[in-house]
Short mmCIF file of C-alpha atoms and ligand atoms in Angstrom, two decimals:
data_model
loop_
_atom_site.label_atom_id
_atom_site.label_comp_id
_atom_site.label_asym_id
_atom_site.label_seq_id
_atom_site.Cartn_x
_atom_site.Cartn_y
_atom_site.Cartn_z
CA UNK A 885 60.43 143.74 16.44
CA UNK A 886 57.76 142.29 14.14
CA UNK A 887 55.08 142.29 16.89
CA UNK A 888 55.51 146.02 17.37
CA UNK A 889 54.33 146.96 13.85
CA UNK A 890 50.58 147.73 13.24
CA UNK A 891 48.45 145.15 11.52
CA UNK A 892 48.22 147.48 8.59
CA UNK A 893 52.03 147.59 8.10
CA UNK A 894 52.54 143.91 8.88
CA UNK A 895 50.39 142.84 5.99
CA UNK A 896 52.31 145.01 3.44
CA UNK A 897 54.68 143.07 1.32
CA UNK A 898 57.88 144.43 -0.23
CA UNK A 899 57.65 144.41 -3.98
CA UNK A 900 59.87 141.64 -5.48
CA UNK A 901 60.55 143.77 -8.49
CA UNK A 902 61.56 146.89 -6.64
CA UNK A 903 65.15 145.82 -6.30
CA UNK A 904 65.45 144.97 -9.99
CA UNK A 905 63.91 148.29 -10.88
CA UNK A 906 66.28 150.15 -8.63
CA UNK A 907 68.86 149.21 -11.32
CA UNK A 908 66.96 151.10 -13.88
CA UNK A 909 68.32 154.28 -12.34
CA UNK A 910 71.73 153.50 -13.80
CA UNK A 911 72.53 156.17 -16.53
CA UNK A 912 73.10 153.61 -19.29
CA UNK A 913 69.73 151.84 -18.85
CA UNK A 914 66.97 152.40 -21.36
CA UNK A 915 63.98 152.57 -19.01
CA UNK A 916 60.43 152.20 -20.10
CA UNK A 917 59.53 151.46 -16.43
CA UNK A 918 58.59 154.65 -14.57
CA UNK A 919 55.75 156.83 -15.36
CA UNK A 920 57.98 159.76 -15.85
CA UNK A 921 57.37 162.82 -17.99
CA UNK A 922 60.00 163.91 -20.48
CA UNK A 923 62.43 165.96 -18.35
CA UNK A 924 63.63 168.09 -21.36
CA UNK A 925 60.07 169.52 -21.57
CA UNK A 926 60.08 170.91 -18.00
CA UNK A 927 59.93 174.68 -18.30
CA UNK A 928 63.11 175.39 -16.35
CA UNK A 929 63.92 178.81 -17.63
CA UNK A 930 60.41 180.01 -17.14
CA UNK A 931 60.46 178.63 -13.62
CA UNK A 932 63.61 180.63 -12.76
CA UNK A 933 61.73 183.80 -13.66
CA UNK A 934 58.64 182.56 -11.77
CA UNK A 935 60.56 181.68 -8.68
CA UNK A 936 62.26 185.08 -8.56
CA UNK A 937 59.01 186.87 -8.97
CA UNK A 938 57.30 184.83 -6.31
CA UNK A 939 60.17 185.31 -3.81
CA UNK A 940 60.46 189.09 -4.47
CA UNK A 941 56.68 189.84 -4.53
CA UNK A 942 55.35 187.41 -1.89
CA UNK A 943 58.35 185.87 -0.35
CA UNK A 944 57.11 185.86 3.20
CA UNK A 945 53.78 184.34 2.29
CA UNK A 946 55.47 181.76 0.05
CA UNK A 947 57.72 180.56 2.88
CA UNK A 948 54.96 180.72 5.52
CA UNK A 949 52.29 178.20 6.55
CA UNK A 950 49.10 178.67 4.66
CA UNK A 951 45.50 177.31 4.53
CA UNK A 952 44.68 173.61 4.32
CA UNK A 953 42.32 174.08 1.38
CA UNK A 954 44.96 175.53 -0.79
CA UNK A 955 46.06 178.77 -2.42
CA UNK A 956 42.82 180.43 -3.69
CA UNK A 957 44.15 181.83 -6.96
CA UNK A 958 45.36 178.39 -7.86
CA UNK A 959 42.10 176.71 -6.70
CA UNK A 960 40.22 179.03 -9.06
CA UNK A 961 42.46 178.33 -11.90
CA UNK A 962 42.05 174.55 -11.44
CA UNK A 963 38.31 175.05 -11.27
CA UNK A 964 38.31 176.93 -14.57
CA UNK A 965 40.54 174.40 -16.28
CA UNK A 966 38.12 171.59 -15.38
CA UNK A 967 35.83 172.67 -18.26
CA UNK A 968 38.48 170.83 -20.34
CA UNK A 969 37.01 167.61 -18.89
CA UNK A 970 33.37 168.84 -18.95
CA UNK A 971 33.23 169.84 -15.34
CA UNK A 972 31.68 173.03 -14.00
CA UNK A 973 33.25 173.86 -10.58
CA UNK A 974 34.38 176.76 -8.40
CA UNK A 975 37.37 177.11 -6.13
CA UNK A 976 35.33 176.02 -3.01
CA UNK A 977 34.88 172.53 -4.57
CA UNK A 978 38.64 171.96 -4.62
CA UNK A 979 41.24 170.88 -2.05
CA UNK A 980 44.82 171.07 -3.19
CA UNK A 981 46.79 167.88 -2.35
CA UNK A 982 50.51 166.92 -2.38
CA UNK A 983 49.99 165.10 -5.70
CA UNK A 984 47.07 162.91 -6.45
CA UNK A 985 48.74 160.14 -4.71
CA UNK A 986 47.85 161.89 -1.44
CA UNK A 987 44.26 161.96 -2.64
CA UNK A 988 44.35 158.26 -3.02
CA UNK A 989 45.77 157.71 0.55
CA UNK A 990 43.07 159.97 1.88
CA UNK A 991 40.38 158.15 0.03
CA UNK A 992 41.51 154.89 1.80
CA UNK A 993 41.55 156.73 5.14
CA UNK A 994 38.16 158.23 4.65
CA UNK A 995 36.19 155.32 3.27
CA UNK A 996 37.84 151.98 4.30
CA UNK A 997 37.56 149.89 7.31
CA UNK A 998 39.58 146.60 7.50
CA UNK A 999 37.80 143.86 5.49
CA UNK A 1000 36.06 146.47 3.14
CA UNK A 1001 36.29 145.61 -0.48
CA UNK A 1002 37.48 147.98 -3.19
CA UNK A 1003 36.17 147.46 -6.72
CA UNK A 1004 38.66 148.37 -9.48
CA UNK A 1005 39.46 147.78 -13.11
CA UNK A 1006 41.47 144.72 -13.85
CA UNK A 1007 44.36 145.73 -14.29
CA UNK A 1008 44.56 149.01 -12.08
CA UNK A 1009 47.14 151.46 -10.92
CA UNK A 1010 49.70 149.89 -8.59
CA UNK A 1011 50.18 153.01 -6.49
CA UNK A 1012 46.37 153.15 -5.75
CA UNK A 1013 46.31 149.44 -4.90
CA UNK A 1014 49.06 149.95 -2.48
CA UNK A 1015 47.56 153.08 -0.98
CA UNK A 1016 44.21 151.39 -0.30
CA UNK A 1017 45.97 148.14 0.91
CA UNK A 1018 47.40 150.07 3.81
CA UNK A 1019 43.83 150.39 5.19
CA UNK A 1020 43.56 146.58 5.20
CA UNK A 1021 40.94 146.25 2.48
CA UNK A 1022 40.52 143.48 -0.05
CA UNK A 1023 39.98 143.89 -3.89
CA UNK A 1024 37.55 142.60 -6.47
CA UNK A 1025 38.78 143.10 -9.94
CA UNK A 1026 36.19 144.03 -12.50
CA UNK A 1027 36.65 142.78 -16.05
CA UNK A 1028 37.60 145.40 -18.65
CA UNK A 1029 37.32 145.64 -22.46
CA UNK A 1030 38.34 148.35 -24.84
CA UNK A 1031 35.44 150.54 -23.71
CA UNK A 1032 36.16 150.41 -19.94
CA UNK A 1033 34.69 148.27 -17.08
CA UNK A 1034 32.28 145.53 -18.20
CA UNK A 1035 29.29 146.85 -16.30
CA UNK A 1036 27.36 143.61 -16.22
CA UNK A 1037 30.25 142.10 -14.30
CA UNK A 1038 30.47 145.15 -12.07
CA UNK A 1039 26.84 144.84 -11.18
CA UNK A 1040 27.06 141.02 -10.50
CA UNK A 1041 30.09 141.55 -8.20
CA UNK A 1042 28.27 144.43 -6.28
CA UNK A 1043 25.22 142.18 -5.74
CA UNK A 1044 27.42 139.37 -4.33
CA UNK A 1045 29.88 141.43 -2.32
CA UNK A 1046 29.16 142.94 1.11
CA UNK A 1047 31.22 145.89 2.35
CA UNK A 1048 31.72 147.64 -0.89
CA UNK A 1049 32.20 151.47 -0.43
CA UNK A 1050 33.66 152.66 -3.65
CA UNK A 1051 34.63 151.84 -7.26
CA UNK A 1052 38.06 153.11 -8.23
CA UNK A 1053 38.60 153.91 -11.88
CA UNK A 1054 41.01 155.58 -14.26
CA UNK A 1055 38.87 156.28 -17.29
CA UNK A 1056 41.28 158.16 -19.50
CA UNK A 1057 44.44 156.59 -20.97
CA UNK A 1058 44.50 154.23 -18.00
CA UNK A 1059 47.66 153.34 -16.14
CA UNK A 1060 48.66 150.64 -17.08
CA UNK A 1061 46.36 149.56 -19.98
CA UNK A 1062 46.29 152.96 -21.89
CA UNK A 1063 42.58 152.36 -22.45
CA UNK A 1064 39.89 155.01 -22.36
CA UNK A 1065 36.26 154.44 -21.37
CA UNK A 1066 33.42 155.20 -23.74
CA UNK A 1067 30.86 157.79 -22.76
CA UNK A 1068 28.13 155.13 -22.51
CA UNK A 1069 30.21 153.23 -19.92
CA UNK A 1070 30.88 156.43 -17.87
CA UNK A 1071 27.12 157.17 -17.74
CA UNK A 1072 26.35 153.55 -16.91
CA UNK A 1073 28.86 153.60 -14.06
CA UNK A 1074 27.18 156.71 -12.50
CA UNK A 1075 23.82 154.96 -12.77
CA UNK A 1076 25.09 151.87 -11.02
CA UNK A 1077 26.73 153.92 -8.33
CA UNK A 1078 23.37 155.76 -7.76
CA UNK A 1079 21.45 152.50 -7.73
CA UNK A 1080 23.65 150.84 -5.15
CA UNK A 1081 24.63 153.82 -3.08
CA UNK A 1082 28.32 153.69 -3.71
CA UNK A 1083 31.01 156.32 -4.27
CA UNK A 1084 33.13 156.51 -7.52
CA UNK A 1085 36.76 157.51 -7.24
CA UNK A 1086 37.78 158.92 -10.71
CA UNK A 1087 41.53 159.29 -10.96
CA UNK A 1088 42.40 161.33 -13.98
CA UNK A 1089 46.08 162.32 -14.32
CA UNK A 1090 46.21 161.77 -18.05
CA UNK A 1091 42.90 163.11 -19.40
CA UNK A 1092 44.49 166.29 -20.87
CA UNK A 1093 47.10 164.30 -22.75
CA UNK A 1094 44.89 163.15 -25.69
CA UNK A 1095 46.70 162.81 -29.01
CA UNK A 1096 43.72 162.24 -31.22
CA UNK A 1097 39.95 161.93 -31.18
CA UNK A 1098 37.38 163.92 -29.23
CA UNK A 1099 37.49 164.57 -25.52
CA UNK A 1100 35.02 162.44 -23.63
CA UNK A 1101 33.40 164.16 -20.57
CA UNK A 1102 34.89 162.95 -17.25
CA UNK A 1103 32.66 160.64 -15.07
CA UNK A 1104 32.35 163.54 -12.65
CA UNK A 1105 30.64 165.53 -15.43
CA UNK A 1106 27.84 162.96 -15.44
CA UNK A 1107 27.51 162.81 -11.67
CA UNK A 1108 23.91 163.54 -10.59
CA UNK A 1109 24.13 162.86 -6.85
CA UNK A 1110 27.54 164.21 -5.71
CA UNK A 1111 28.97 160.73 -5.41
CA UNK A 1112 31.90 161.04 -7.74
CA UNK A 1113 35.23 162.12 -6.18
CA UNK A 1114 37.61 163.43 -8.86
CA UNK A 1115 41.39 163.41 -8.41
CA UNK A 1116 43.56 165.55 -10.56
CA UNK A 1117 47.19 166.43 -10.77
CA UNK A 1118 49.78 168.74 -12.51
CA UNK A 1119 52.36 165.91 -12.44
CA UNK A 1120 51.92 164.92 -16.08
CA UNK A 1121 50.96 168.21 -17.66
CA UNK A 1122 53.58 170.27 -15.78
CA UNK A 1123 55.93 168.64 -13.24
CA UNK A 1124 55.68 165.85 -10.77
CA UNK A 1125 58.42 167.46 -8.57
CA UNK A 1126 56.15 170.35 -7.52
CA UNK A 1127 53.73 167.72 -6.01
CA UNK A 1128 50.50 169.53 -6.82
CA UNK A 1129 47.25 167.65 -7.26
CA UNK A 1130 43.73 168.19 -6.16
CA UNK A 1131 40.51 166.59 -5.05
CA UNK A 1132 37.12 167.80 -6.36
CA UNK A 1133 34.08 166.58 -4.44
CA UNK A 1134 30.70 167.53 -3.10
CA UNK A 1135 30.98 169.87 0.04
CA UNK A 1136 30.07 167.14 2.46
CA UNK A 1137 32.75 164.74 1.06
CA UNK A 1138 35.33 167.40 0.54
CA UNK A 1139 35.07 168.44 4.12
CA UNK A 1140 36.32 164.87 5.08
CA UNK A 1141 39.27 165.19 2.80
CA UNK A 1142 40.11 168.65 4.28
CA UNK A 1143 39.93 167.24 7.79
CA UNK A 1144 42.22 164.39 6.91
CA UNK A 1145 44.57 166.68 5.01
CA UNK A 1146 44.93 168.83 8.11
CA UNK A 1147 46.06 165.90 10.30
CA UNK A 1148 48.32 164.52 7.54
CA UNK A 1149 50.45 167.50 6.51
CA UNK A 1150 48.42 170.61 7.31
CA UNK A 1151 48.68 171.94 3.72
CA UNK A 1152 50.42 171.53 0.37
CA UNK A 1153 53.69 173.43 -0.10
CA UNK A 1154 52.91 177.22 -0.03
CA UNK A 1155 55.84 177.99 -2.41
CA UNK A 1156 54.95 175.31 -4.98
CA UNK A 1157 51.39 176.44 -5.18
CA UNK A 1158 52.45 180.07 -5.68
CA UNK A 1159 55.01 179.24 -8.28
CA UNK A 1160 52.60 177.13 -10.34
CA UNK A 1161 50.04 179.85 -10.07
CA UNK A 1162 52.51 182.45 -11.25
CA UNK A 1163 53.53 180.24 -14.16
CA UNK A 1164 49.96 180.05 -15.28
CA UNK A 1165 49.58 183.79 -14.96
CA UNK A 1166 52.72 184.60 -16.88
CA UNK A 1167 52.83 181.89 -19.60
CA UNK A 1168 50.51 179.99 -21.84
CA UNK A 1169 49.67 176.75 -19.96
CA UNK A 1170 47.60 175.39 -22.90
CA UNK A 1171 50.52 175.88 -25.23
CA UNK A 1172 52.77 174.03 -22.83
CA UNK A 1173 50.35 171.07 -22.68
CA UNK A 1174 50.18 171.16 -26.44
CA UNK A 1175 53.95 170.92 -26.71
CA UNK A 1176 54.04 167.90 -24.42
CA UNK A 1177 51.33 166.23 -26.30
CA UNK A 1178 53.15 166.75 -29.60
CA UNK A 1179 56.30 165.05 -28.39
CA UNK A 1180 54.48 162.13 -26.62
CA UNK A 1181 52.47 161.46 -29.79
CA UNK A 1182 55.66 161.14 -31.83
CA UNK A 1183 57.08 158.71 -29.10
CA UNK A 1184 53.86 156.80 -28.93
CA UNK A 1185 53.86 156.29 -32.67
CA UNK A 1186 57.53 155.34 -32.68
CA UNK A 1187 57.21 152.90 -29.91
CA UNK A 1188 54.02 151.12 -31.27
CA UNK A 1189 55.60 150.99 -34.79
CA UNK A 1190 58.79 149.50 -33.41
CA UNK A 1191 56.81 146.99 -31.23
CA UNK A 1192 54.95 145.93 -34.31
CA UNK A 1193 58.04 145.37 -36.29
CA UNK A 1194 60.24 143.85 -33.64
CA UNK A 1195 58.07 141.91 -31.19
CA UNK A 1196 56.95 138.42 -31.90
CA UNK A 1197 53.64 138.16 -33.72
CA UNK A 1198 51.89 136.60 -30.66
CA UNK A 1199 52.37 139.86 -28.63
CA UNK A 1200 49.08 141.69 -28.52
CA UNK A 1201 48.52 145.39 -27.99
CA UNK A 1202 46.26 148.27 -28.63
CA UNK A 1203 47.28 151.77 -29.58
CA UNK A 1204 46.73 154.15 -26.81
CA UNK A 1205 45.19 157.45 -27.94
CA UNK A 1206 46.84 159.47 -25.17
CA UNK A 1207 48.68 159.27 -21.95
CA UNK A 1208 52.09 157.67 -21.15
CA UNK A 1209 51.72 153.95 -21.43
CA UNK A 1210 51.55 150.97 -23.78
CA UNK A 1211 50.38 147.60 -22.54
CA UNK A 1212 51.48 144.42 -24.18
CA UNK A 1213 50.00 141.04 -23.72
CA UNK A 1214 52.10 137.90 -24.17
CA UNK A 1215 51.04 134.22 -24.28
CA UNK A 1216 49.97 133.05 -20.83
CA UNK A 1217 53.06 130.80 -20.27
CA UNK A 1218 55.43 133.86 -20.48
CA UNK A 1219 56.31 135.28 -17.08
CA UNK A 1220 57.29 138.90 -17.58
CA UNK A 1221 59.10 139.06 -14.24
CA UNK A 1222 61.55 136.60 -15.67
CA UNK A 1223 61.81 138.54 -19.01
CA UNK A 1224 62.61 141.67 -16.86
CA UNK A 1225 65.65 139.90 -15.36
CA UNK A 1226 66.96 139.25 -18.85
CA UNK A 1227 65.93 142.71 -19.95
CA UNK A 1228 67.87 144.37 -17.22
CA UNK A 1229 70.99 142.22 -18.14
CA UNK A 1230 70.56 143.91 -21.56
CA UNK A 1231 70.23 147.38 -20.08
CA UNK A 1232 66.49 147.81 -20.81
CA UNK A 1233 63.68 147.90 -18.37
CA UNK A 1234 59.83 147.82 -18.23
CA UNK A 1235 57.25 147.01 -15.49
CA UNK A 1236 55.97 143.46 -15.39
CA UNK A 1237 52.16 143.51 -15.60
CA UNK A 1238 51.51 141.21 -12.60
CA UNK A 1239 51.70 143.95 -10.04
CA UNK A 1240 48.74 145.80 -11.58
CA UNK A 1241 46.36 142.97 -10.64
CA UNK A 1242 45.71 143.26 -6.94
CA UNK A 1243 44.57 139.64 -6.67
CA UNK A 1244 47.65 138.41 -8.70
CA UNK A 1245 47.84 135.55 -11.17
CA UNK A 1246 48.37 137.35 -14.49
CA UNK A 1247 52.14 137.58 -15.21
CA UNK A 1248 52.05 137.70 -19.05
CA UNK A 1249 51.77 141.44 -19.46
CA UNK A 1250 54.29 144.31 -19.76
CA UNK A 1251 53.83 148.04 -19.23
CA UNK A 1252 55.97 150.22 -21.32
CA UNK A 1253 56.29 153.97 -20.81
CA UNK A 1254 56.83 155.99 -24.04
CA UNK A 1255 57.09 159.55 -22.63
CA UNK A 1256 60.38 159.54 -20.83
CA UNK A 1257 62.96 158.18 -23.32
CA UNK A 1258 64.25 160.11 -26.35
CA UNK A 1259 63.35 158.74 -29.80
CA UNK A 1260 66.66 156.84 -30.53
CA UNK A 1261 66.49 155.03 -27.19
CA UNK A 1262 62.88 154.03 -27.77
CA UNK A 1263 63.81 152.28 -31.01
CA UNK A 1264 66.89 150.72 -29.50
CA UNK A 1265 65.21 149.56 -26.32
CA UNK A 1266 62.21 148.10 -28.05
CA UNK A 1267 64.57 146.23 -30.47
CA UNK A 1268 66.42 144.73 -27.47
CA UNK A 1269 63.24 143.72 -25.77
CA UNK A 1270 62.06 142.17 -29.09
CA UNK A 1271 65.21 140.06 -29.26
CA UNK A 1272 64.65 138.78 -25.74
CA UNK A 1273 61.02 137.98 -26.40
CA UNK A 1274 61.90 136.06 -29.51
CA UNK A 1275 64.27 134.09 -27.43
CA UNK A 1276 61.90 133.24 -24.64
CA UNK A 1277 58.78 132.55 -26.79
N1 PMP B 207 47.02 158.06 -10.29
C1 PMP B 207 47.59 157.45 -11.34
C2 PMP B 207 46.60 156.65 -12.23
C3 PMP B 207 48.91 157.59 -11.65
O1 PMP B 207 49.33 156.99 -12.74
C4 PMP B 207 49.73 158.44 -10.84
C5 PMP B 207 51.15 158.67 -11.11
N2 PMP B 207 51.89 157.56 -11.69
C6 PMP B 207 49.14 159.00 -9.69
C7 PMP B 207 47.79 158.83 -9.47
C8 PMP B 207 49.92 159.78 -8.73
O2 PMP B 207 50.39 161.06 -9.32
P1 PMP B 207 50.87 162.29 -8.44
O3 PMP B 207 50.83 161.96 -7.06
O4 PMP B 207 52.19 162.66 -8.98
O5 PMP B 207 49.89 163.37 -8.80
#
């Protein structure tokens, strides 16, 4: 049947680690693998009240088709909340999507022809790499340091690469590195995009989950020519199960996303949008985010302190100042895919870093999620990983 598949599907490769990671769903595994929020923080009791209210007050509307752009009261609330990342917007600038993952897929569909090149941070988010890959593009990885993309490298690559359409970045508490861009780099990126007539895709699921330090304005907030597309989501500040994200873009670009959304799935779930909107009306959303941040900060501290105490001294890491992930670099001769096999035998899991480099070749990293596991399991899991690393190093 192989010849029946499209070129775009034929070139996709199944992930080698997917089978191993399936094992992480066993109940006795300590998993630092997924990017999962802490489930005990989901406001379940409040959502029971909210769901009742939505169904009794607007049941027909909630179960009916609705507009592609999204539920207006929710679009307005999103626009208002964007001041938290320095953006002034109104509801018409926003399209509600089924998670920001859908925004990534649409980005590929809108901008990429086969053979086009996506510029991204090295490393970058695996889900975005896979979404873009389906549009038969290639990738050029741009060097990063603790302040973000190294802009001199970016510019050199742009000058030497035809068919570049956009630069994809996660400037806040990046998945997987946990790093956050400085303001100077953000402004510098906008300047380069203006100069070379490129689009910037700013993917920001973690920006509101800052544990310390001052908020740095989003790249979109420094956009002078309407060339930044901003992707947001409620997955990490509220619940990934509702599947609510959004795209913020200039009217011309947003129109393309709306057209593509229409042909993809007509609209985002009517009931999910109304439930979330009702939650924000009835409860204190900021207090909810503050509660999440408090728990994640404790878990981040615990994970980093335990790594420091239990991992071999050659393991290198930075302390992420927000988000969900820690990123550990091991000596180059250590293949973390092999480490994962041993780890899963010992009932602990993480994601080997290799998958986050679209052009491959860097197997000595591990991504560790600190938001999902309770405190005692964080300590126990990191201790087990430490034992394994001492053995293999
Ligand atoms: N972008 C990044 C950087 C992510 O880490 C994730 C979730 N892991 C997403 C997008 C997709 O999130 P969602 O579709 O749930 O909004």
